[in-house]
Short mmCIF file of C-alpha atoms and ligand atoms in Angstrom, two decimals:
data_model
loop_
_atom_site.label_atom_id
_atom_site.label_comp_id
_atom_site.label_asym_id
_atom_site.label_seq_id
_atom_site.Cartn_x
_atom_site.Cartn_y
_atom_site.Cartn_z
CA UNK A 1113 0.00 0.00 0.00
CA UNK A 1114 0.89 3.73 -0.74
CA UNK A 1115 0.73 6.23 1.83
CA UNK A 1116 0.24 9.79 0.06
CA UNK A 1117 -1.75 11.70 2.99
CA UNK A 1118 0.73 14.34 4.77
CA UNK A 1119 3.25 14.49 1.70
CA UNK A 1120 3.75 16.01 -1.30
CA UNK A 1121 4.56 13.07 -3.28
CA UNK A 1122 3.70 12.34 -6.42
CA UNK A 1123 2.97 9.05 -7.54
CA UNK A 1124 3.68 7.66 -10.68
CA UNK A 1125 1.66 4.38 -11.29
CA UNK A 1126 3.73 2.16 -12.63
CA UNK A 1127 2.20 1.25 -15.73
CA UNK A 1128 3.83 -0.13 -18.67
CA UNK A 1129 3.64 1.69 -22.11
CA UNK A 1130 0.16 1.99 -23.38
CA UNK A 1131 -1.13 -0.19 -21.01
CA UNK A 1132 -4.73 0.71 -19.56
CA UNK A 1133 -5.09 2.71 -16.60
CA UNK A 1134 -7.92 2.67 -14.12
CA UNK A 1135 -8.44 4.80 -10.61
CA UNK A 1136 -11.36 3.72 -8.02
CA UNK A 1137 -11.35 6.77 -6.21
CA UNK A 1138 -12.53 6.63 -2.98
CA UNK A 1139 -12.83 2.40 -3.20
CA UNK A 1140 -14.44 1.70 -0.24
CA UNK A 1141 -14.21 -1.61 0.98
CA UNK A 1142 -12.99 -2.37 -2.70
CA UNK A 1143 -15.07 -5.29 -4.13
CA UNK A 1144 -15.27 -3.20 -7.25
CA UNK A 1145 -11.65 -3.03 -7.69
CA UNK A 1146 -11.10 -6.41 -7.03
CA UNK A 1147 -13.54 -7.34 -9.59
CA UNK A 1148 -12.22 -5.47 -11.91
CA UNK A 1149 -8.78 -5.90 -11.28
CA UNK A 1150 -9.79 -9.60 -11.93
CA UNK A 1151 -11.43 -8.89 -15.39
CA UNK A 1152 -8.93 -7.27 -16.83
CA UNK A 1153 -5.25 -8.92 -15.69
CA UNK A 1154 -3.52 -6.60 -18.04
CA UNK A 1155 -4.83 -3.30 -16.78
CA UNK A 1156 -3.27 -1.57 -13.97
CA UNK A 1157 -6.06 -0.61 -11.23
CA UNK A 1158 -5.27 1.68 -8.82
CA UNK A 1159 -7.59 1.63 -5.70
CA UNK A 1160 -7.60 4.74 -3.37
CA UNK A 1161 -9.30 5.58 -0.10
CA UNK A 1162 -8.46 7.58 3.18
CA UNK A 1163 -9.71 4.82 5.40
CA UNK A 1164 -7.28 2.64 6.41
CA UNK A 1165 -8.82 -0.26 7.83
CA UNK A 1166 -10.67 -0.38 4.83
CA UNK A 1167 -7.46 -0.32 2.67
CA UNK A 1168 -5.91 -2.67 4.84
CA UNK A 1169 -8.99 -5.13 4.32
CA UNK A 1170 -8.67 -4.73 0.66
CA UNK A 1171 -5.07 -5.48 0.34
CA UNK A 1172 -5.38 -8.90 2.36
CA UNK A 1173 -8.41 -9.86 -0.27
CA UNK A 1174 -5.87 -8.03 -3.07
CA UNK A 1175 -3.06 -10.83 -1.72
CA UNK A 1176 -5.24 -14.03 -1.33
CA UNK A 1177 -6.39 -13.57 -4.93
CA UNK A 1178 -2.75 -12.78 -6.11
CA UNK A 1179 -3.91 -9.56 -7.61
CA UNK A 1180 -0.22 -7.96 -8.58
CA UNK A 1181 -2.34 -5.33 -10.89
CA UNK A 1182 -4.23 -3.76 -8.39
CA UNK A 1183 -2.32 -1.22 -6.46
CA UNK A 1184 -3.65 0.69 -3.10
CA UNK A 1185 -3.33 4.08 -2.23
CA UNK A 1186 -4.10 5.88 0.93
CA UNK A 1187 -4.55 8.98 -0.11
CA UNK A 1188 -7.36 11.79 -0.66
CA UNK A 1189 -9.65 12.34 -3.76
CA UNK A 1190 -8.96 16.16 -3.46
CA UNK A 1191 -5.01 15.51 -3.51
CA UNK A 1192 -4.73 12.87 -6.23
CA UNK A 1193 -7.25 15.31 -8.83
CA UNK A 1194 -4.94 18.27 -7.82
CA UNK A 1195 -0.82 16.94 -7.72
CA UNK A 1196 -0.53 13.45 -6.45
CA UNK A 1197 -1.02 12.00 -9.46
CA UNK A 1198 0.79 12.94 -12.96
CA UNK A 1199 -1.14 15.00 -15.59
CA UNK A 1200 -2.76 12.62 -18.27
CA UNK A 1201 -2.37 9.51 -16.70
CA UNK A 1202 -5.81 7.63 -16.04
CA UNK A 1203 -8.08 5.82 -19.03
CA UNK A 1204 -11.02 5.32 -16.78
CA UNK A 1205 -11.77 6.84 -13.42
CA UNK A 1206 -14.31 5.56 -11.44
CA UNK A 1207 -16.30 7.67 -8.23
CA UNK A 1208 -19.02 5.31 -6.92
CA UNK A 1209 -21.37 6.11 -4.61
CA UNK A 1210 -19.23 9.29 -2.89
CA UNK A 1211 -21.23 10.62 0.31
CA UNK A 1212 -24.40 12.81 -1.11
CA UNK A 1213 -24.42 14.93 2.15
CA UNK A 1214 -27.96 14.88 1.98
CA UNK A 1215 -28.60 17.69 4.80
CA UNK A 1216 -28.80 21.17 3.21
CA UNK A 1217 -26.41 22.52 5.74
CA UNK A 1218 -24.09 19.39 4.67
CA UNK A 1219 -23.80 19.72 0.92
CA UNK A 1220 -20.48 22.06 1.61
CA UNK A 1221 -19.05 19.08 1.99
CA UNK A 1222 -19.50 17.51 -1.24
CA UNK A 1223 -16.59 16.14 -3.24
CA UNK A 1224 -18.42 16.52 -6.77
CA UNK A 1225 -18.49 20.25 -7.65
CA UNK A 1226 -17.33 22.28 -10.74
CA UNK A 1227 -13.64 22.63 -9.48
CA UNK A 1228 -13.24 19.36 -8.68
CA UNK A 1229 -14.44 18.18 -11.97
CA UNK A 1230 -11.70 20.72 -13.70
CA UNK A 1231 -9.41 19.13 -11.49
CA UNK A 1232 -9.96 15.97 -12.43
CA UNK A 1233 -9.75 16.65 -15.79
CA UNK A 1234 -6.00 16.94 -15.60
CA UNK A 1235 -5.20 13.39 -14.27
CA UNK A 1236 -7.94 11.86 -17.37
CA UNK A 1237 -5.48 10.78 -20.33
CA UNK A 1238 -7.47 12.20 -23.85
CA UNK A 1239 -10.20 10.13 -24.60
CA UNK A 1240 -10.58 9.02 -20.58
CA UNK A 1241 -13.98 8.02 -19.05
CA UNK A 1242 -15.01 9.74 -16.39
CA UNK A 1243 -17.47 7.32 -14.12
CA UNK A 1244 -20.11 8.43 -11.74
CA UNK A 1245 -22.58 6.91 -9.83
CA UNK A 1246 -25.23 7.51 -6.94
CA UNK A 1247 -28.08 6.45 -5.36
CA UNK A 1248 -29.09 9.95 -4.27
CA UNK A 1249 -31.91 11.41 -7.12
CA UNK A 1250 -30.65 15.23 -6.14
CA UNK A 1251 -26.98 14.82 -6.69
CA UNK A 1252 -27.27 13.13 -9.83
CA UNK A 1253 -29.46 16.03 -10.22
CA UNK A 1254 -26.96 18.46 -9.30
CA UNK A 1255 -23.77 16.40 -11.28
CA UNK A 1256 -25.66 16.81 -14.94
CA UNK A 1257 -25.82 20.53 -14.01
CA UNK A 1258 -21.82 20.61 -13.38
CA UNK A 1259 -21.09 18.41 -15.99
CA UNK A 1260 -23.53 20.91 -18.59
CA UNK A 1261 -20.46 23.36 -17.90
CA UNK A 1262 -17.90 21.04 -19.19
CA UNK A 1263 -19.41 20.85 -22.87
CA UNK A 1264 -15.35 18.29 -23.94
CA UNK A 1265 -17.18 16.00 -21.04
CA UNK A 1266 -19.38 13.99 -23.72
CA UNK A 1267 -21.80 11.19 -22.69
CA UNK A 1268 -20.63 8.09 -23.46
CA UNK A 1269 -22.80 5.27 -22.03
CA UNK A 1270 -20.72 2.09 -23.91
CA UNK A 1271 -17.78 3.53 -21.51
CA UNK A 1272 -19.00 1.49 -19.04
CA UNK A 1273 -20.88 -0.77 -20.86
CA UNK A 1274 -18.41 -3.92 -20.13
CA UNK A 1275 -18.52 -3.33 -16.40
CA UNK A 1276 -22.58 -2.82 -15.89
CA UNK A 1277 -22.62 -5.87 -13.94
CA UNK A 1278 -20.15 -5.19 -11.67
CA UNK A 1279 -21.52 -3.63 -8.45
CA UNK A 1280 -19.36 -1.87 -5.94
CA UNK A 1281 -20.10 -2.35 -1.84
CA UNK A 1282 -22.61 0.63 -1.77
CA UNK A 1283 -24.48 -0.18 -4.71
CA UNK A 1284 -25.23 -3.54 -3.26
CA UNK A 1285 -26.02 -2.00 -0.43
CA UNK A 1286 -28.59 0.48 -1.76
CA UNK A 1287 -29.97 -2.49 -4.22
CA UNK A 1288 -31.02 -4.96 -1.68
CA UNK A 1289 -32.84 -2.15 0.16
CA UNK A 1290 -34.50 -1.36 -2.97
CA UNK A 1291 -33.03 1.69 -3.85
CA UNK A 1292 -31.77 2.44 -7.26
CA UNK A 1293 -28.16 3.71 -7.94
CA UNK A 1294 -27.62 5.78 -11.15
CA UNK A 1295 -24.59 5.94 -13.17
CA UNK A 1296 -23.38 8.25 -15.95
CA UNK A 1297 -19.91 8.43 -17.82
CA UNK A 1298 -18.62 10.99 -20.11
CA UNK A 1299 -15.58 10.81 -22.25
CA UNK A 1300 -13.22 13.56 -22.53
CA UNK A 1301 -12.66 14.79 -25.92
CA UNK A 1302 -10.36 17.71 -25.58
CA UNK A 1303 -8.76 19.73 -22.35
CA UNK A 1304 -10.50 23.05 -21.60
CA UNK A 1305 -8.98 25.86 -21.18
C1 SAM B 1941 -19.95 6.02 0.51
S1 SAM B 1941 -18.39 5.26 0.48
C2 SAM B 1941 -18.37 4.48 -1.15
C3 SAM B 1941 -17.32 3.42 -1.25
C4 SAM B 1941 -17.26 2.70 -2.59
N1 SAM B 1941 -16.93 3.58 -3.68
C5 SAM B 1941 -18.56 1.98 -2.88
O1 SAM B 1941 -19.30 2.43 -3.75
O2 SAM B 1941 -18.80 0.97 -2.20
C6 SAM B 1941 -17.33 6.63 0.25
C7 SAM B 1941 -15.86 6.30 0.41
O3 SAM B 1941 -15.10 7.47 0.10
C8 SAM B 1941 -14.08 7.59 1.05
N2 SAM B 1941 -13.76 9.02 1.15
C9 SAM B 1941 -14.53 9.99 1.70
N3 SAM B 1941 -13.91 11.17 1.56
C10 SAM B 1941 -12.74 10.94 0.94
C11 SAM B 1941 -11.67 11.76 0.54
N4 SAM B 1941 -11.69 13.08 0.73
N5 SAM B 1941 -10.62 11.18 -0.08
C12 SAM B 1941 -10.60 9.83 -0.30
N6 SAM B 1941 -11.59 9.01 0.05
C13 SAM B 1941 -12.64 9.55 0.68
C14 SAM B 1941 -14.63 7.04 2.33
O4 SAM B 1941 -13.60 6.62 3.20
C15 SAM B 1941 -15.48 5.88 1.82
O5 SAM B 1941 -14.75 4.68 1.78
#
C-alpha cells in the first residue's frame, strides 16, 4: 500500500507503455476493484481511499487472490485530482457512490463540484472516461448541471458498458434495500482551457 496523505509526493503508477489505466477513487471496501482488477489482468487498477482499515482489508483480499495489478493508495480524492497523481495519466476513473451529504447545511461538503471536476480533468489521459454513480436522485441532479459546464465531457454510455454488472459495496447496499443507484460516464474529448 501507498501512503500519500501528509506528503507532497507524487505518484507515478507504474504502468507499462500503453497499457490501460484505471483509478477507483474513494474504493471503499474495494469489491469493485477487485472485480475489476480480476477482469482485466492486463490493466493496472489503482484503488484509493483515506480509510485505512478499509485499505488494509482490501489489500489482504488483493493478496489471497494474487492480484499484482491492483495497487492501493491511501490517499485523498482532493489531492490525487490536484498533484498526487501525474497529468494525463488515467483511461477510466471511477467515483461510486461518494457521500451525497444529503442535509442542506451538509452539501459544503460535497466532493463533486465544478472545481473538482476541472481538477480531475488533468489526471484523465485524452479520450478518458469519467465514471459516476449515486443512489441519491438530487446529486445526480446536481452532477448533470456541473457536468452541462464542461461541454469536452461527452456522454458516453458504452464507456462502461463492459462493467454494468459489476456492483461496488454501496451499490449492493442500496440495491437490496431497494433503492436504485444511477450511473453516468462521459468521455473527454479535448482539455478546456
Ligand atoms: C460512501 S463510500 C463508497 C465506497 C465505494 N466507492 C462503494 O461504492 O462501495 C465513500 C468512500 O469514500 C471515502 N472518502 C470519503 N472522503 C474521501 C476523501 N476526501 N478522499 C478519499 N476518500 C474519501 C470514504 O472513506 C469511503 O470509503
Amino acid at each position: 500500500m501507498h501512503i500519500l496523505t501528509n506528503t507532497y509526493y507524487v505518484f507515478q503508477p507504474p504502468a507499462g507503455a500503453g497499457q490501460y489505466v484505471e483509478l477507483d477513487m474513494g474504493c471503499g471496501k474495494g469489491s469493485f476493484s477487485l472485480q475489476l482488477a480480476q477482469r482485466y489482468p492486463q490493466r493496472l487498477l489503482l484503488a484509493s481511499d483515506l480509510m485505512m482499515g478499509r485499505l488494509a482489508s482490501l489489500q489482504r483480499k488483493r493478496e489471497r487472490l494474487g492480484l499484482s495489478n491492483l495497487l492501493l493508495l491511501r490517499a485523498s480524492n482532493l489531492a490525487l485530482a490536484s498533484f498526487q497523481l501525474p497529468p494525463q495519466c488515467i483511461d477510466r476513473l471511477h467515483l461510486l457512490c461518494p457521500d451525497p451529504w444529503p442535509k442542506r447545511h451538509h452539501r459544503i461538503k460535497r466532493l463533486v463540484c465544478t472545481d473538482f471536476i476541472s481538477r480531475l480533468q488533468r489526471i484523465l489521459k485524452p479520450g478518458a472516461i469519467l465514471h459516476l454513480s449515486t443512489d441519491h436522485q438530487p446529486y445526480f441532479e446536481d452532477w448533470l448541471k456541473i457536468l452541462s459546464r464542461f461541454p469536452n465531457l461527452v456522454d458516453c454510455p458504452e464507456g462502461i458498458e463492459d462493467i454494468s454488472d459489476l456492483k461496488s459495496d454501496f451499490e449492493r447496499q442500496w440495491q437490496a434495500r431497494g433503492m436504485p443507484v444511477r450511473h453516468l460516464s462521459r468521455k473527454l474529448v479535448s482539455t478546456q482551457s
